């Protein structure tokens, strides 16, 4: 089980490391203090300007009003729907919506028989289509998502987190009933028993049970499923009580945030501000640079294959190497991809701005030649999305010579390289 889930665990750990690093660097770089100083200066500047004098207060009010409910949106996705079985229950909600439309149409006394029959025929077609879609999704479930022992632990753990971190007056009634059984702090015992019950009775704990249901779908059976009831209770609780609060906050924050940037641009007319390039192709420019993260520590601007071999651990899932690569290294068979000093380059650093989703972006020199592919940022500047530090921020890129060497020498695919125009 550990081996099967190691990849998914690594993905989660990767994001945890990112957020952990971001928080650490925000503190280290004193970003809060810098932002507070900037806001104070803005407040003094805006005091005599009608358009901006109440802006910071309005922003503060928007966050203050939303803060008591902010965890609700996060916990729906990251907590309530975290177990695989709960995600399945959520997917089946589309089926339940069609069933509800069918019942509503059947009971509609204002519709003519012709209109009603036509509507029901369309809904029946939608129902059959949705069943096929769900069958395909269930059948395609990776084996790693069918490991019930792990899913049960996640489910029970998420219940405990929800109980601990979400205020009781924001719980759905279904969760309140479960929590009412907690006496003398025995929350783990109560949640463990509920988890055992739900995974024993619910069809969403088993691919076979879900497929059997889809072979003979039933609205009443779906509504009676304990895990579907649990999911539905949380989802409706969020949609009915908190979704509008998030929408209002999101709209306010966007509008007020835009107004704040507008004010800063008027306050600092000579400062160059970043353009809003979200959801668009964009270009960032910089230079190849080393950096010094702390006293007596220096990171060179490039690495070589020597470092790859230094990390080599036979049999390790992350640091193992193909025997052919080791042989090529021992023979120093680098071909035309070696540097003047005879070493094979692997990665290099630049001071380009990089953010989530940039991995794989081409890195070009001043003549438009691809010299590498961007894929990561350095640990010391994980806070770059919020605060760009010119001294520490670095983009990590794989050298295109190493990529081509792997294709030609390790992969034996010289014909692919021959299709390219290489600039020596």
Short mmCIF file of C-alpha atoms in Angstrom, two decimals, residues 9-192:
data_model
loop_
_atom_site.label_atom_id
_atom_site.label_comp_id
_atom_site.label_asym_id
_atom_site.label_seq_id
_atom_site.Cartn_x
_atom_site.Cartn_y
_atom_site.Cartn_z
CA UNK A 9 1.90 11.15 -1.23
CA UNK A 10 4.83 12.83 -3.02
CA UNK A 11 2.45 15.11 -4.95
CA UNK A 12 0.79 16.24 -1.73
CA UNK A 13 4.17 16.61 -0.01
CA UNK A 14 5.39 18.76 -2.90
CA UNK A 15 2.57 21.27 -2.39
CA UNK A 16 3.03 21.14 1.37
CA UNK A 17 6.72 21.97 0.88
CA UNK A 18 5.80 24.85 -1.42
CA UNK A 19 3.36 26.42 1.03
CA UNK A 20 5.70 25.76 3.95
CA UNK A 21 8.54 27.44 2.06
CA UNK A 22 6.34 30.33 1.04
CA UNK A 23 5.33 31.00 4.65
CA UNK A 24 8.94 30.72 5.83
CA UNK A 25 10.24 33.15 3.22
CA UNK A 26 7.40 35.64 3.82
CA UNK A 27 8.55 35.80 7.44
CA UNK A 28 12.26 35.84 6.65
CA UNK A 29 11.89 38.59 4.06
CA UNK A 30 9.64 40.60 6.41
CA UNK A 31 7.00 40.95 3.72
CA UNK A 32 4.23 41.77 6.21
CA UNK A 33 6.26 44.65 7.63
CA UNK A 34 7.05 45.97 4.13
CA UNK A 35 3.39 45.83 3.09
CA UNK A 36 2.34 47.54 6.32
CA UNK A 37 4.85 50.34 5.70
CA UNK A 38 3.55 50.76 2.15
CA UNK A 39 -0.05 50.90 3.36
CA UNK A 40 0.82 53.50 5.98
CA UNK A 41 2.44 55.68 3.33
CA UNK A 42 -0.60 55.22 1.10
CA UNK A 43 -2.95 56.15 3.95
CA UNK A 44 -1.06 59.41 4.54
CA UNK A 45 -1.06 60.20 0.80
CA UNK A 46 -4.76 59.33 0.39
CA UNK A 47 -5.99 61.31 3.42
CA UNK A 48 -6.78 64.36 1.29
CA UNK A 49 -8.10 62.47 -1.74
CA UNK A 50 -11.83 61.70 -1.78
CA UNK A 51 -11.46 58.67 -4.09
CA UNK A 52 -8.96 56.88 -1.86
CA UNK A 53 -9.22 58.16 1.72
CA UNK A 54 -11.51 55.34 2.91
CA UNK A 55 -10.05 52.64 0.65
CA UNK A 56 -7.85 50.82 3.18
CA UNK A 57 -10.71 50.84 5.69
CA UNK A 58 -13.04 49.36 3.06
CA UNK A 59 -10.49 46.63 2.27
CA UNK A 60 -10.05 45.85 5.95
CA UNK A 61 -13.83 45.64 6.41
CA UNK A 62 -14.19 43.25 3.46
CA UNK A 63 -11.63 40.87 4.97
CA UNK A 64 -12.99 41.26 8.50
CA UNK A 65 -16.53 40.36 7.39
CA UNK A 66 -15.37 37.33 5.39
CA UNK A 67 -12.74 35.97 7.79
CA UNK A 68 -15.19 34.04 10.06
CA UNK A 69 -16.37 32.03 7.02
CA UNK A 70 -13.13 31.80 5.01
CA UNK A 71 -12.35 28.20 6.05
CA UNK A 72 -15.66 26.95 4.68
CA UNK A 73 -14.59 27.20 1.03
CA UNK A 74 -11.19 25.66 1.73
CA UNK A 75 -12.62 22.81 3.79
CA UNK A 76 -15.21 21.80 1.20
CA UNK A 77 -12.51 20.97 -1.33
CA UNK A 78 -9.53 20.08 0.84
CA UNK A 79 -11.31 18.36 3.73
CA UNK A 80 -14.88 17.18 3.07
CA UNK A 81 -14.15 16.03 -0.49
CA UNK A 82 -10.62 14.80 0.24
CA UNK A 83 -11.44 11.05 0.48
CA UNK A 84 -11.80 9.32 -2.91
CA UNK A 85 -15.15 7.84 -1.88
CA UNK A 86 -16.49 11.31 -1.10
CA UNK A 87 -15.36 12.56 -4.51
CA UNK A 88 -17.37 9.75 -6.10
CA UNK A 89 -20.41 10.76 -4.06
CA UNK A 90 -19.91 14.32 -5.30
CA UNK A 91 -19.77 13.13 -8.93
CA UNK A 92 -23.04 11.23 -8.47
CA UNK A 93 -24.68 14.49 -7.40
CA UNK A 94 -25.13 15.27 -11.12
CA UNK A 95 -27.24 12.12 -11.39
CA UNK A 96 -29.36 13.14 -8.41
CA UNK A 97 -29.98 16.56 -9.99
CA UNK A 98 -31.46 14.92 -13.09
CA UNK A 99 -33.65 12.66 -10.94
CA UNK A 100 -34.92 15.75 -9.10
CA UNK A 101 -35.73 17.49 -12.40
CA UNK A 102 -37.66 14.40 -13.54
CA UNK A 103 -39.77 14.38 -10.36
CA UNK A 104 -40.35 18.12 -10.58
CA UNK A 105 -41.47 17.81 -14.19
CA UNK A 106 -43.79 14.89 -13.41
CA UNK A 107 -45.51 16.88 -10.66
CA UNK A 108 -45.85 20.05 -12.75
CA UNK A 109 -49.59 20.52 -13.25
CA UNK A 110 -49.22 23.60 -15.46
CA UNK A 111 -47.45 21.76 -18.29
CA UNK A 112 -49.43 20.21 -21.13
CA UNK A 113 -49.11 16.47 -21.66
CA UNK A 114 -47.21 16.99 -24.91
CA UNK A 115 -44.73 19.42 -23.32
CA UNK A 116 -44.33 17.18 -20.29
CA UNK A 117 -43.69 14.05 -22.39
CA UNK A 118 -41.14 15.93 -24.49
CA UNK A 119 -39.36 17.24 -21.39
CA UNK A 120 -39.33 13.80 -19.75
CA UNK A 121 -37.92 12.20 -22.90
CA UNK A 122 -35.08 14.72 -22.89
CA UNK A 123 -34.44 14.17 -19.19
CA UNK A 124 -34.45 10.40 -19.68
CA UNK A 125 -31.80 10.81 -22.38
CA UNK A 126 -29.73 13.01 -20.07
CA UNK A 127 -30.10 10.41 -17.32
CA UNK A 128 -28.87 7.57 -19.53
CA UNK A 129 -25.98 9.70 -20.78
CA UNK A 130 -24.97 10.60 -17.22
CA UNK A 131 -25.05 6.92 -16.22
CA UNK A 132 -22.66 6.13 -19.09
CA UNK A 133 -20.37 9.01 -18.08
CA UNK A 134 -20.28 7.82 -14.46
CA UNK A 135 -19.67 4.22 -15.53
CA UNK A 136 -16.70 5.34 -17.56
CA UNK A 137 -15.35 7.39 -14.64
CA UNK A 138 -15.79 4.55 -12.15
CA UNK A 139 -14.29 1.92 -14.45
CA UNK A 140 -11.30 4.15 -15.07
CA UNK A 141 -10.58 4.61 -11.37
CA UNK A 142 -6.84 4.00 -10.76
CA UNK A 143 -6.09 1.14 -8.44
CA UNK A 144 -4.45 3.57 -6.02
CA UNK A 145 -7.83 5.29 -5.57
CA UNK A 146 -9.48 2.00 -4.59
CA UNK A 147 -7.41 1.37 -1.45
CA UNK A 148 -10.14 1.52 1.19
CA UNK A 149 -7.83 1.23 4.21
CA UNK A 150 -6.11 4.51 3.30
CA UNK A 151 -9.37 6.22 2.30
CA UNK A 152 -10.98 5.36 5.65
CA UNK A 153 -8.05 6.91 7.53
CA UNK A 154 -8.35 10.06 5.43
CA UNK A 155 -12.12 10.22 5.97
CA UNK A 156 -11.84 9.87 9.76
CA UNK A 157 -8.93 12.32 9.88
CA UNK A 158 -10.80 14.92 7.85
CA UNK A 159 -13.86 14.62 10.11
CA UNK A 160 -11.63 15.36 13.08
CA UNK A 161 -10.13 18.41 11.35
CA UNK A 162 -13.58 19.70 10.42
CA UNK A 163 -14.76 19.22 14.01
CA UNK A 164 -11.70 20.98 15.41
CA UNK A 165 -11.41 23.94 13.01
CA UNK A 166 -14.91 24.83 11.77
CA UNK A 167 -17.15 26.66 14.30
CA UNK A 168 -20.06 24.50 15.49
CA UNK A 169 -22.65 27.08 14.42
CA UNK A 170 -21.45 26.60 10.81
CA UNK A 171 -21.87 22.81 10.75
CA UNK A 172 -24.58 21.13 8.69
CA UNK A 173 -27.24 19.41 10.81
CA UNK A 174 -25.97 15.97 9.80
CA UNK A 175 -22.51 16.67 11.19
CA UNK A 176 -23.99 18.19 14.36
CA UNK A 177 -25.83 14.90 15.01
CA UNK A 178 -22.62 12.91 14.65
CA UNK A 179 -20.68 15.32 16.87
CA UNK A 180 -23.38 15.18 19.56
CA UNK A 181 -22.21 11.65 20.37
CA UNK A 182 -18.80 12.94 21.44
CA UNK A 183 -18.43 12.72 25.21
CA UNK A 184 -15.35 13.40 27.32
CA UNK A 185 -13.25 14.24 24.26
CA UNK A 186 -13.70 10.86 22.54
CA UNK A 187 -13.91 12.43 19.07
CA UNK A 188 -11.55 9.91 17.42
CA UNK A 189 -13.62 6.99 18.70
CA UNK A 190 -16.89 8.52 17.45
CA UNK A 191 -15.47 9.41 14.03
CA UNK A 192 -13.83 5.98 13.69
#
